[in-house]
Tab-separated table of C-alpha atoms and ligand atoms in Angstrom:
chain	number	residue	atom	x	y	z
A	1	UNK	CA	0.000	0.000	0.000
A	2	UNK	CA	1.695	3.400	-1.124
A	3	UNK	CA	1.152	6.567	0.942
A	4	UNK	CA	0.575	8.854	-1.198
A	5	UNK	CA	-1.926	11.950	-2.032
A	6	UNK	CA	-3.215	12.807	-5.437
A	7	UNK	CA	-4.982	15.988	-6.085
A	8	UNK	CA	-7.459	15.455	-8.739
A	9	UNK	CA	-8.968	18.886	-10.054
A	10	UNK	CA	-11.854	18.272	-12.003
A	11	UNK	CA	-12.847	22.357	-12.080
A	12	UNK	CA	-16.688	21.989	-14.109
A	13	UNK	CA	-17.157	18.124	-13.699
A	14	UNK	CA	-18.341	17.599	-10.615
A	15	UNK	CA	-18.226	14.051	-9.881
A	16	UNK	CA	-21.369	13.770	-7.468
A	17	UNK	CA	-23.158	15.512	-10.770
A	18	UNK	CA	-26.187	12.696	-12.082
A	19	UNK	CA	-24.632	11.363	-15.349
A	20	UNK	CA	-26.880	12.374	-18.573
A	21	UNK	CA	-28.500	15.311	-16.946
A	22	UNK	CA	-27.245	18.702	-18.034
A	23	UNK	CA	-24.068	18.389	-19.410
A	24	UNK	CA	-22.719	15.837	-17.028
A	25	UNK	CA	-21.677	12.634	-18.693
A	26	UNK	CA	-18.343	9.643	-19.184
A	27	UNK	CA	-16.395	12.651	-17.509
A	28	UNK	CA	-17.493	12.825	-14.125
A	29	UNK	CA	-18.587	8.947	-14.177
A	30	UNK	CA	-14.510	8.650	-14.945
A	31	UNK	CA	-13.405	11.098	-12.468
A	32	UNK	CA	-15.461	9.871	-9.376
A	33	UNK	CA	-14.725	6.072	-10.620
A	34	UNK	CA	-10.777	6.651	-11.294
A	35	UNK	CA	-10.706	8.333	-7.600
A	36	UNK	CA	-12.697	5.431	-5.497
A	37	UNK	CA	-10.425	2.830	-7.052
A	38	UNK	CA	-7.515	4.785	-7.103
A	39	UNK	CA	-8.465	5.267	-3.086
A	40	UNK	CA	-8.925	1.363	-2.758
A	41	UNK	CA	-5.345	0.926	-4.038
A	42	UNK	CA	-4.150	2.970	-1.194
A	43	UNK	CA	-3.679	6.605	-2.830
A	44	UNK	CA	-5.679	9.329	-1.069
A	45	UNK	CA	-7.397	11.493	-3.252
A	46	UNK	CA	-9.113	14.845	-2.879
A	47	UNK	CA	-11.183	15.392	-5.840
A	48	UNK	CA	-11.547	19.393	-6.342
A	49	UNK	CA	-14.305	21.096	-8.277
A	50	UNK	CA	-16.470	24.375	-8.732
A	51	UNK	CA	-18.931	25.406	-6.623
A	52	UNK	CA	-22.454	24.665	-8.190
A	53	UNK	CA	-26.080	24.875	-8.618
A	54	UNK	CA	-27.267	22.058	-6.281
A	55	UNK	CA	-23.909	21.615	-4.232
A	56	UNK	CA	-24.598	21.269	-0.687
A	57	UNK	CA	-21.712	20.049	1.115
A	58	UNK	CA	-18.115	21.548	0.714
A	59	UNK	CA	-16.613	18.208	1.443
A	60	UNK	CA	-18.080	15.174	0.523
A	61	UNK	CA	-16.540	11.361	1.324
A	62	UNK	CA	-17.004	9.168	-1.708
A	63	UNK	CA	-14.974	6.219	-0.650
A	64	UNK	CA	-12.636	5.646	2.161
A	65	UNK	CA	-9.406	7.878	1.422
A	66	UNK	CA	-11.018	9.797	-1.533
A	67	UNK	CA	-13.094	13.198	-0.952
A	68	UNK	CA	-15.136	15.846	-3.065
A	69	UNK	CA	-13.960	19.259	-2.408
A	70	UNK	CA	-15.944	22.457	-3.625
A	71	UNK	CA	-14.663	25.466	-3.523
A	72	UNK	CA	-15.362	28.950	-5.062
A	73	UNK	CA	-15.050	29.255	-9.265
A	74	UNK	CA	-16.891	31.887	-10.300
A	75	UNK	CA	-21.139	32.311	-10.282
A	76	UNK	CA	-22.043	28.585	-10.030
A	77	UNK	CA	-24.637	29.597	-12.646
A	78	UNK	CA	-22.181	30.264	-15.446
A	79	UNK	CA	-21.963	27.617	-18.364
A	80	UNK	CA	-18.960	25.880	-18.332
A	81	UNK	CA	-17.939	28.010	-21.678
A	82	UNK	CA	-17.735	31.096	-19.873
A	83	UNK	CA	-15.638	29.766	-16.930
A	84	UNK	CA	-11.711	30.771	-18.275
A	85	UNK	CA	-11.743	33.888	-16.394
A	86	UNK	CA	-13.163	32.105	-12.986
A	87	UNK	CA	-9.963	29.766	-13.092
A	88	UNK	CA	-7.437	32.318	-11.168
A	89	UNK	CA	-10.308	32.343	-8.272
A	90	UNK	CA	-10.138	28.822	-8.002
A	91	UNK	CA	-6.907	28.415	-8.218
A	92	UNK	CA	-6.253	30.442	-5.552
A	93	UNK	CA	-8.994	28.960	-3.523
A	94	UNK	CA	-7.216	25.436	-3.928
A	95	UNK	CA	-3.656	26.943	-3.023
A	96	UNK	CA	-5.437	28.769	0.516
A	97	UNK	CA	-7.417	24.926	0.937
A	98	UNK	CA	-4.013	23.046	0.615
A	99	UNK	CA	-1.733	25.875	3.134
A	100	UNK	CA	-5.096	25.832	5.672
A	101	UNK	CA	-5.184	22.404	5.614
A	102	UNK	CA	-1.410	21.451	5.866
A	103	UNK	CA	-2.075	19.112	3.042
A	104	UNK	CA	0.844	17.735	1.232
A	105	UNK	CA	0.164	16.278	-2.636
A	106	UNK	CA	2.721	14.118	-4.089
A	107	UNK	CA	1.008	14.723	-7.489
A	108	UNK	CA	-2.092	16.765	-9.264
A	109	UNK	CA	-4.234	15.082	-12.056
A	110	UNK	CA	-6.076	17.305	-13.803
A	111	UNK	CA	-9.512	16.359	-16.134
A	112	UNK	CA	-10.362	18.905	-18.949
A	113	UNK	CA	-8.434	21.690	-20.456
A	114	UNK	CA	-10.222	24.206	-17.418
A	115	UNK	CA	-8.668	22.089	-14.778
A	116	UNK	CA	-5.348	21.328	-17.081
A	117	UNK	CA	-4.652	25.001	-16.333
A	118	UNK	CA	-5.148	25.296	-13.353
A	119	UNK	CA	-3.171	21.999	-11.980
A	120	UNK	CA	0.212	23.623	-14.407
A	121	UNK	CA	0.301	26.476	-12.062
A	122	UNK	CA	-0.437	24.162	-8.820
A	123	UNK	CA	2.182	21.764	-9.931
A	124	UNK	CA	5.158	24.013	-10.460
A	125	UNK	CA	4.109	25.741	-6.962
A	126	UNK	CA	3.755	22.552	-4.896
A	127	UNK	CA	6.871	21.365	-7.236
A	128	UNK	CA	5.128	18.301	-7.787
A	129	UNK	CA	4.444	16.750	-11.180
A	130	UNK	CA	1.552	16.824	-13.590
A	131	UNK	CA	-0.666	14.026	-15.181
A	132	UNK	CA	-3.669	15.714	-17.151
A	133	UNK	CA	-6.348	13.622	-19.020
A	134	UNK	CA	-7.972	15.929	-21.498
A	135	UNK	CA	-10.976	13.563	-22.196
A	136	UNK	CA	-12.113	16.051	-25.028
A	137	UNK	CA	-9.898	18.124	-27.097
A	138	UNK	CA	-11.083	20.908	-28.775
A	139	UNK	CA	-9.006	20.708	-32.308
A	140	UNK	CA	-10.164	17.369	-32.875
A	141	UNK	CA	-14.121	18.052	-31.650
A	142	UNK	CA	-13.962	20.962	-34.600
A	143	UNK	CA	-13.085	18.860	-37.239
A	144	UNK	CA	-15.631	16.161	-36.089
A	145	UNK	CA	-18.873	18.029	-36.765
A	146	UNK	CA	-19.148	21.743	-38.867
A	147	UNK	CA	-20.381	24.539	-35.401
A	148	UNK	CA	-18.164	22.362	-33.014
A	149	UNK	CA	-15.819	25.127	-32.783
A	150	UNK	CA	-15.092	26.018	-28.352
A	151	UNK	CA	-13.350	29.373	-27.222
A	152	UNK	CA	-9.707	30.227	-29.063
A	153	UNK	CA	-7.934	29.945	-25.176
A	154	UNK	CA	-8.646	26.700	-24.951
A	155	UNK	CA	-6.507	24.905	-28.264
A	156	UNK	CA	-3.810	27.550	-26.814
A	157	UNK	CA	-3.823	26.068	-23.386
A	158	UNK	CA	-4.121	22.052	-24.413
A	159	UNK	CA	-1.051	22.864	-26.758
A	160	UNK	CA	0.731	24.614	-23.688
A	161	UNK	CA	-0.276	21.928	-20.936
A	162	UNK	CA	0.883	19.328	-23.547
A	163	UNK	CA	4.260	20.448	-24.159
A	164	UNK	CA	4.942	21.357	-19.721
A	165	UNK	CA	2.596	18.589	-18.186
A	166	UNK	CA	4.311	15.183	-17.175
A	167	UNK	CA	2.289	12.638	-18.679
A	168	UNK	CA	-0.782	12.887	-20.724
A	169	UNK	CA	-3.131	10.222	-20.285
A	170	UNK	CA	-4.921	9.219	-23.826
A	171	UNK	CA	-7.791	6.529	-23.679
A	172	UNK	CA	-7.241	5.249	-27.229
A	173	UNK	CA	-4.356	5.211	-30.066
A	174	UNK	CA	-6.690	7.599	-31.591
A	175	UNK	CA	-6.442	10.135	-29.430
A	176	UNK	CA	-2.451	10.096	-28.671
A	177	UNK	CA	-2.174	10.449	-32.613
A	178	UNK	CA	-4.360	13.397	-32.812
A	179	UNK	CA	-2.455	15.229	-30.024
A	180	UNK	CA	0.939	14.326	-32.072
A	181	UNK	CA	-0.468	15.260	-35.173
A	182	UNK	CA	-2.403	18.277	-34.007
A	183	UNK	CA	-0.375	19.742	-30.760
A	184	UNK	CA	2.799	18.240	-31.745
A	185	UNK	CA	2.801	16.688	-28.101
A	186	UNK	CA	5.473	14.652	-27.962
A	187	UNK	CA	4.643	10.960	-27.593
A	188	UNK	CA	7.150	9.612	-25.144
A	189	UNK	CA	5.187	11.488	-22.665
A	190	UNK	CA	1.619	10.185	-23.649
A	191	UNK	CA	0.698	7.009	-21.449
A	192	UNK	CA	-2.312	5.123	-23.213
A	193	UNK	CA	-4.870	4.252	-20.447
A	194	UNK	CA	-8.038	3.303	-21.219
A	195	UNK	CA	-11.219	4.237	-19.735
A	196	UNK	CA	-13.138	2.025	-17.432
A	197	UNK	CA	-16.369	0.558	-16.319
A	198	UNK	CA	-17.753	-0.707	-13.377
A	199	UNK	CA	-18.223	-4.901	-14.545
A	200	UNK	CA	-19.871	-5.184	-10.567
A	201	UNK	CA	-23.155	-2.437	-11.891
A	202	UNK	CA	-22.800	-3.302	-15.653
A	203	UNK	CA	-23.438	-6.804	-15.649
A	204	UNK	CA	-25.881	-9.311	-17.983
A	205	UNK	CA	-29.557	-9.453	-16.214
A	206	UNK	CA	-31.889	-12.375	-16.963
A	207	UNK	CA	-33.224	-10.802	-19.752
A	208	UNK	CA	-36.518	-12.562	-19.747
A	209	UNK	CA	-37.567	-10.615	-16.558
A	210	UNK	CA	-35.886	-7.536	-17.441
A	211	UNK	CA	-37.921	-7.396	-21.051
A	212	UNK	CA	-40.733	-7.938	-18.742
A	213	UNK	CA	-40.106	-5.508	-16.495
A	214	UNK	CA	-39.561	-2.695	-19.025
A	215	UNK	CA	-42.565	-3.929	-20.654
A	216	UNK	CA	-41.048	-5.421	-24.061
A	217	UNK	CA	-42.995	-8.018	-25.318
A	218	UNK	CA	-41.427	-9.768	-28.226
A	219	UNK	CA	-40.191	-6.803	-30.270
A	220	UNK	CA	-36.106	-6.408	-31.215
A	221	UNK	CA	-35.331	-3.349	-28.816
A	222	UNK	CA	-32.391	-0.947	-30.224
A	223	UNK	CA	-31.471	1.501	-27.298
A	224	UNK	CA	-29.927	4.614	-28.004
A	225	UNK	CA	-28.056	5.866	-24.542
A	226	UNK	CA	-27.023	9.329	-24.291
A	227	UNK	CA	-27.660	13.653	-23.711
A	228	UNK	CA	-29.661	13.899	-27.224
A	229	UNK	CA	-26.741	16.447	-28.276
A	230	UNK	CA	-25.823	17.131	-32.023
A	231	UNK	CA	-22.360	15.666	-31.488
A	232	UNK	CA	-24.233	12.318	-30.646
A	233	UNK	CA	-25.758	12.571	-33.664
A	234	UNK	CA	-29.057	11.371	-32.644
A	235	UNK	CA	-31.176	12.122	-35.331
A	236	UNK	CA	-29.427	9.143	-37.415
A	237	UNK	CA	-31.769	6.872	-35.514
A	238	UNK	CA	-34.660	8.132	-36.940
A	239	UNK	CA	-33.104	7.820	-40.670
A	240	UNK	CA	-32.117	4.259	-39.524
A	241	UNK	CA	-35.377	3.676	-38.456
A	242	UNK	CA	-36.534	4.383	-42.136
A	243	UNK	CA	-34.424	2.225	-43.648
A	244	UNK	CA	-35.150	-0.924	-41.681
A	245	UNK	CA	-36.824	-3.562	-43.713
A	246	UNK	CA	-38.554	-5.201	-40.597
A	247	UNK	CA	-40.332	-2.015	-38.987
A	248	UNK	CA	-42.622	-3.764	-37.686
A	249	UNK	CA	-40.900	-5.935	-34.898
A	250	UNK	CA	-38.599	-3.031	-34.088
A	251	UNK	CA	-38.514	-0.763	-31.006
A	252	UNK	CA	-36.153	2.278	-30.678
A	253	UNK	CA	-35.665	3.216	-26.631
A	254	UNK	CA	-34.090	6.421	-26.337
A	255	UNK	CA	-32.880	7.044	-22.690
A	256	UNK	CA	-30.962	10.436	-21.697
A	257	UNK	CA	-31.344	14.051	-21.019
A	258	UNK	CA	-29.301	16.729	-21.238
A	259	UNK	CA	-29.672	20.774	-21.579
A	260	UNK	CA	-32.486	21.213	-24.002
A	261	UNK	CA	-33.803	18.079	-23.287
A	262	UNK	CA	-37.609	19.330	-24.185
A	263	UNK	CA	-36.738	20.720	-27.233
A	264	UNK	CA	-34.611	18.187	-28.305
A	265	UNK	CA	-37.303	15.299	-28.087
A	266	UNK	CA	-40.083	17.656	-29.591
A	267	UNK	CA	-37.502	18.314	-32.675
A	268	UNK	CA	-36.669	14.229	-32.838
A	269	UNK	CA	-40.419	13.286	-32.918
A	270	UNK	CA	-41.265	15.896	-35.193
A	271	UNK	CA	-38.509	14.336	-37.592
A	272	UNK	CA	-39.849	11.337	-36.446
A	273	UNK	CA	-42.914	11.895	-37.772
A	274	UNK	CA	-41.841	12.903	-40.773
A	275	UNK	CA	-40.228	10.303	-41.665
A	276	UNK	CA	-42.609	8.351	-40.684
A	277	UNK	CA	-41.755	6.190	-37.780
A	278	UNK	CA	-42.667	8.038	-35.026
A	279	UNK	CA	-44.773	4.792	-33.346
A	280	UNK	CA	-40.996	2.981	-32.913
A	281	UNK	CA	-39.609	5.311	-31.056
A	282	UNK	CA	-39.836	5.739	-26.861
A	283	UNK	CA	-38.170	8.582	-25.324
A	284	UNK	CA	-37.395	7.515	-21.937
A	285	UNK	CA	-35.886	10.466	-20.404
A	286	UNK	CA	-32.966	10.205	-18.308
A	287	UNK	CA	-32.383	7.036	-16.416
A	288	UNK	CA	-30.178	6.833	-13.364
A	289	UNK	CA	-27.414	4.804	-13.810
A	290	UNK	CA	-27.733	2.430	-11.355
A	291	UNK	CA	-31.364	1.261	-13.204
A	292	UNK	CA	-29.493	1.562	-16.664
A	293	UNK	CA	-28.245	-2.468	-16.659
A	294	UNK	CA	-31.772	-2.853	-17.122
A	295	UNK	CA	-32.229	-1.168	-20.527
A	296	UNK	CA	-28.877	-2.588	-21.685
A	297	UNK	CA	-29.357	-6.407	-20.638
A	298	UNK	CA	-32.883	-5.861	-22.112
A	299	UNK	CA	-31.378	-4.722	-25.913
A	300	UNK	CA	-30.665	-6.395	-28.877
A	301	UNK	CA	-28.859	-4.100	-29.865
A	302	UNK	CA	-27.238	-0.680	-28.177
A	303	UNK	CA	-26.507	2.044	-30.815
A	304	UNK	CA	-24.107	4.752	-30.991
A	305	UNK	CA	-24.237	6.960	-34.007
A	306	UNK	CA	-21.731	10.210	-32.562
A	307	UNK	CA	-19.954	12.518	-34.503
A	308	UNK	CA	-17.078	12.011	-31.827
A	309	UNK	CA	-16.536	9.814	-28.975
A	310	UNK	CA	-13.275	10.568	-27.452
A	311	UNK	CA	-14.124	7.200	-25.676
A	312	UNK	CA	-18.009	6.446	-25.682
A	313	UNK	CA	-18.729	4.852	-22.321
A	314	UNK	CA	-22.026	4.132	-23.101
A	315	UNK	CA	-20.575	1.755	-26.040
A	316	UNK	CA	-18.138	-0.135	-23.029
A	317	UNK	CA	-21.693	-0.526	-20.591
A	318	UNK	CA	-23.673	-2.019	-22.912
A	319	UNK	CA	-20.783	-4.582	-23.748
A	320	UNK	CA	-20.576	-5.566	-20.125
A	321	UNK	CA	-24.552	-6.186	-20.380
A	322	UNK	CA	-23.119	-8.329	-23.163
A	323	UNK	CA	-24.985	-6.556	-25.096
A	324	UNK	CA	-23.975	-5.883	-28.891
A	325	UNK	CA	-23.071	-2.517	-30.383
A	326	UNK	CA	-23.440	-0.817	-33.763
A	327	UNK	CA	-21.598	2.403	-33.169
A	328	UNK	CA	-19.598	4.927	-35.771
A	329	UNK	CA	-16.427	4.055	-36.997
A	330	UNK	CA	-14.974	6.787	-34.894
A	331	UNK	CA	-12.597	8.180	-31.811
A	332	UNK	CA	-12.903	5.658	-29.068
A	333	UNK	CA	-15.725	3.513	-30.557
A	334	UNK	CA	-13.624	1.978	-33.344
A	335	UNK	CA	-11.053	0.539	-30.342
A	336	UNK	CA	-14.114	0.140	-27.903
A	337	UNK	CA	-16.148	-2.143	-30.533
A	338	UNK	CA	-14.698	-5.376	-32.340
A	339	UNK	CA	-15.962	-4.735	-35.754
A	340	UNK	CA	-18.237	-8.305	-36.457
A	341	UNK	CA	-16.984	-9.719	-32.756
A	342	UNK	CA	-18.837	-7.955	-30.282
A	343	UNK	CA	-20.982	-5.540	-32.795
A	344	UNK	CA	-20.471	-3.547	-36.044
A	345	UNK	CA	-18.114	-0.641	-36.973
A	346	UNK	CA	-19.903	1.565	-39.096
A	347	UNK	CA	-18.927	4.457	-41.238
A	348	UNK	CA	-20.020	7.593	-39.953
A	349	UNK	CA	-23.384	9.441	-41.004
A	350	UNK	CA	-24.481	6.361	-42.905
A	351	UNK	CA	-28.205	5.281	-42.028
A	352	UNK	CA	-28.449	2.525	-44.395
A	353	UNK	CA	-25.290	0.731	-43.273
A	354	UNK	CA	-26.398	1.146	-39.511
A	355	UNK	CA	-29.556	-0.346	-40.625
A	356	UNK	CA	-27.948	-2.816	-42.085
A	357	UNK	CA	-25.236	-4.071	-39.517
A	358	UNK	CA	-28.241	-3.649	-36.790
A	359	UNK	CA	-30.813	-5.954	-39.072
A	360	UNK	CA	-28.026	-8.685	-39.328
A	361	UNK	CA	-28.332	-8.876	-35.464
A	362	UNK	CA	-31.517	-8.976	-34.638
A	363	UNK	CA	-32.160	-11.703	-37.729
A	364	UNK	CA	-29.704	-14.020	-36.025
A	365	UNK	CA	-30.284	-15.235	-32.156
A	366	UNK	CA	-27.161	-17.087	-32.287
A	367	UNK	CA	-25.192	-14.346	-33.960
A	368	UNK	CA	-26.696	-11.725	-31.449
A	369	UNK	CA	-25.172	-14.518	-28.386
A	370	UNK	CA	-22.122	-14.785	-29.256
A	371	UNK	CA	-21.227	-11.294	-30.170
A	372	UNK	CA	-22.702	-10.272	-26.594
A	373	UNK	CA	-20.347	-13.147	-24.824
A	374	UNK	CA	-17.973	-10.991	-27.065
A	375	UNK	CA	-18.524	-7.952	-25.790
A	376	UNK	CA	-18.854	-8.711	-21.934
A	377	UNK	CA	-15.525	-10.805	-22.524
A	378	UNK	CA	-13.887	-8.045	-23.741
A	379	UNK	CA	-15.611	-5.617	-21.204
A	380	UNK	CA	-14.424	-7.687	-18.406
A	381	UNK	CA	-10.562	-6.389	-19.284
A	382	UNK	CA	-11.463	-2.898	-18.420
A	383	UNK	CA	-13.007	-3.073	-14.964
A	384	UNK	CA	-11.791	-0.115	-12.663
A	385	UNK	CA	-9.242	-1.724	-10.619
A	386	UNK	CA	-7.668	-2.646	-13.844
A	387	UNK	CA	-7.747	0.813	-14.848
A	388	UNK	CA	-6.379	2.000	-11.224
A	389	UNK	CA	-3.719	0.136	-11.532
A	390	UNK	CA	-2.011	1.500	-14.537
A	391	UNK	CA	-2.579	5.078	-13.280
A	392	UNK	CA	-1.146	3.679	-10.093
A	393	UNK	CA	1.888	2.742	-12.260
A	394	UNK	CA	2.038	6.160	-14.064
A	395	UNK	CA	2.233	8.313	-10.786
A	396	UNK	CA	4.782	5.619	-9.660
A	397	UNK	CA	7.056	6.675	-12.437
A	398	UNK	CA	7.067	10.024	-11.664
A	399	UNK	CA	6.661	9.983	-7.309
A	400	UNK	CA	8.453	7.482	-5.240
A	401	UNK	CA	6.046	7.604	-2.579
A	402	UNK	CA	3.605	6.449	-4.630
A	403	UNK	CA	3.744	2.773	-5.539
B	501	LIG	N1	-25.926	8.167	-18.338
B	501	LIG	C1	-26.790	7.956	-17.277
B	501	LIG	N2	-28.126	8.145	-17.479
B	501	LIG	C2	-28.651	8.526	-18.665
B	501	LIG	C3	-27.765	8.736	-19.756
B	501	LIG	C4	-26.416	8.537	-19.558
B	501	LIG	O1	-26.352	7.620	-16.179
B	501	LIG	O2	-29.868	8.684	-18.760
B	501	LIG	C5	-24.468	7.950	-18.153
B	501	LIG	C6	-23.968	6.691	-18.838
B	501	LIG	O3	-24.129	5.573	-18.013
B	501	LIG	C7	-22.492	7.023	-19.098
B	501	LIG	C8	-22.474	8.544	-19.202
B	501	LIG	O4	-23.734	9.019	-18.730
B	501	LIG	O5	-21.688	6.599	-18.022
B	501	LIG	C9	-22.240	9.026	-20.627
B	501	LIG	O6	-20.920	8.799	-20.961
B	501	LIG	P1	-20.374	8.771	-22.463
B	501	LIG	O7	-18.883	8.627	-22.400
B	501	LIG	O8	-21.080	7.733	-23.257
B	501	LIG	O9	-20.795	10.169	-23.083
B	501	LIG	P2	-20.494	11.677	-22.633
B	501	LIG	O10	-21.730	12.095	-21.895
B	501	LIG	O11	-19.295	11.689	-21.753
B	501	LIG	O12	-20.316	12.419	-23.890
């Protein structure tokens, strides 16, 4: 058991947030997930992040030796693309938490470009080094989807923190060749760790009750899982829907919020009906996580039709579920999925070949089995601890104490 104290700084992801509601999502499920078994390993973390709407607590225990911290960031109300100016307040905040406290960090980890700044400047004061997982970045978002374009600062500042931070964690090849390509990072300081998922929540359910529970009767269920944002490209359901051959036994279950959530349903069943296949679809609304093994282990098929996925968690819980995927042959998804092992690989913005790829699954029983053993098999490799243990191994590298 090492000794040592991370300080994670997660600055707009809080990770007590709901997942799928707002804009919360794979980010603060990874942060609060990463820091629990990071904390079961031994290393103490103190997860820090912005005061916001709906924060009660300044300090908050989410496993033994790993805490939530809020602290002052600027008007809790402000959307997270107005927050660069709000990151000197919090820095300072952190710097007054750490001196009042007497706390000594052997290392900061920082999540996001927001936090990525503010850890540089914490690291070179404390004199302790810096890991930084950007889990978006902006100059690959902006060539994934035309109005994807975030503030200037921010490229600026994930090509600075690239070139001074320690180690950059990447979740997929993809992503450490778009920051050599695009930042120039250089890759001897990229570590590829992939994202996680908890195999003891995400797990296959008898799906006989499960169907029965959700009220499925013998229809093929597609799920779609996700904040119904453009980047998620949810609309493609409804042209897939179009293009199905077998309508008739086919039921689309759309679960997730987000901001907008009103108007985004209103604008999918309008398409919807348009298109003519507005009596296959079910918006569900956001789901709480801990019910979602339910929709998955109930699916035929879970679908994933985003622009961009830097990794595409939703892809890695249905899999557990053993559960097959059709997702976009992009970012994270294309390592996530086995293309025709545990689902399809399709390319992107193509209804007819989602159709397609989802049709040859739910004609096939057997085929729909074994590429769900598939998936769960493969799912099984990226539990938590697994996960833990390599960032374990990174801080190890760079701190002694921590080992
Ligand atoms: N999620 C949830 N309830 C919902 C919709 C989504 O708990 O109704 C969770 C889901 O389980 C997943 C996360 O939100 O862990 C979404 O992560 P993903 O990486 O797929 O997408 P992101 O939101 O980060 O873009």
């Amino acid at each position: 058991m090492s000794v040592g104290r991370a300080a994670f700084i997660s600055f707009h992801a809080c990770p007590l947030a709901a997942p799928g509601e707002g804009k919360s999502g794979g980010m603060n499920v990874y942060v609060k997930q990463l820091a629990k078994a990071l904390a079961g390993l031994g290393v103490q973390v103190d997860v820090f992040t912005r005061e916001h709407p709906g924060h009660t607590d300044i300090m908050t225990d989410i496993a033994p030796f790993a805490r939530v911290i809020h602290l002052p960031g600027g008007d809790p109300e402000e959307p997270v693309e107005r927050l660069f100016p709000f990151l000197p307040e919090f820095r300072d905040a952190l710097r007054a938490f750490q001196q009042d406290n007497g706390l000594d960090y052997q290392a900061v980890h920082t999540h996001y470009w927001l936090s990525s700044w503010v850890g540089r400047a914490l690291s070179s004061t404390w004199g302790v080094p810096h890991v930084t997982t950007f889990h978006t970045l902006a100059a690959v978002k902006s060539q994934s989807r035309a109005g994807e374009n975030g503030p200037e600062t921010r490229q600026q500042v994930e090509k600075e923190v690239m070139a001074s931070a320690d180690r950059v964690v990447a979740f997929t090849p993809h992503e450490r060749d778009a920051m050599v390509r695009l930042y120039q990072a250089n890759p001897k300081t990229i570590e590829l760790i992939p994202c996680g998922v908890d195999l003891s929540l995400f797990r296959p359910l008898d799906r006989q009750t499960v169907r029965r529970e959700l009220g499925i009767n013998g229809e093929n269920v597609l799920l779609y899982v996700g904040r119904l944002e453009p980047l998620k490209g949810p609309e493609l359901l409804l042209h897939m829907a179009a293009q199905l051959e077998t309508q008739d036994d086919v039921r689309f279950l759309v679960v997730g919020g987000g901001v907008g959530q009103d108007e985004d349903v209103d604008r999918m069943r309008s398409l919807a009906a348009g298109l003519n296949v507005g009596s296959m679809f079910d918006f569900v609304g956001r789901v709480e996580q801990q019910y979602l093994p339910k929709y998955y282990s109930a699916a035929d098929v879970c679908v994933v039709p985003s622009y961009y996925e830097s990794f595409g968690l939703v892809a890695l819980e249905a899999m557990a579920c053993g559960t097959p995927v059709v997702a976009a042959r992009v970012g994270g998804l294309s390592t996530i999925v086995q293309h025709a092992r545990t689902g399809y690989l399709t390319p992107l913005r193509c209804p007819d070949t989602f159709a397609d790829s989802v049709e040859m699954i739910i004609s096939n029983k057997k085929l729909r089995r074994a590429m769900g053993a598939a998936a769960r098999q493969k799912a099984e490799g990226l539990g938590w601890d697994n996960v833990a243990v390599r960032v374990t191994e990174l801080y190890a590298a760079l701190v002694p104490e921590i080992r």
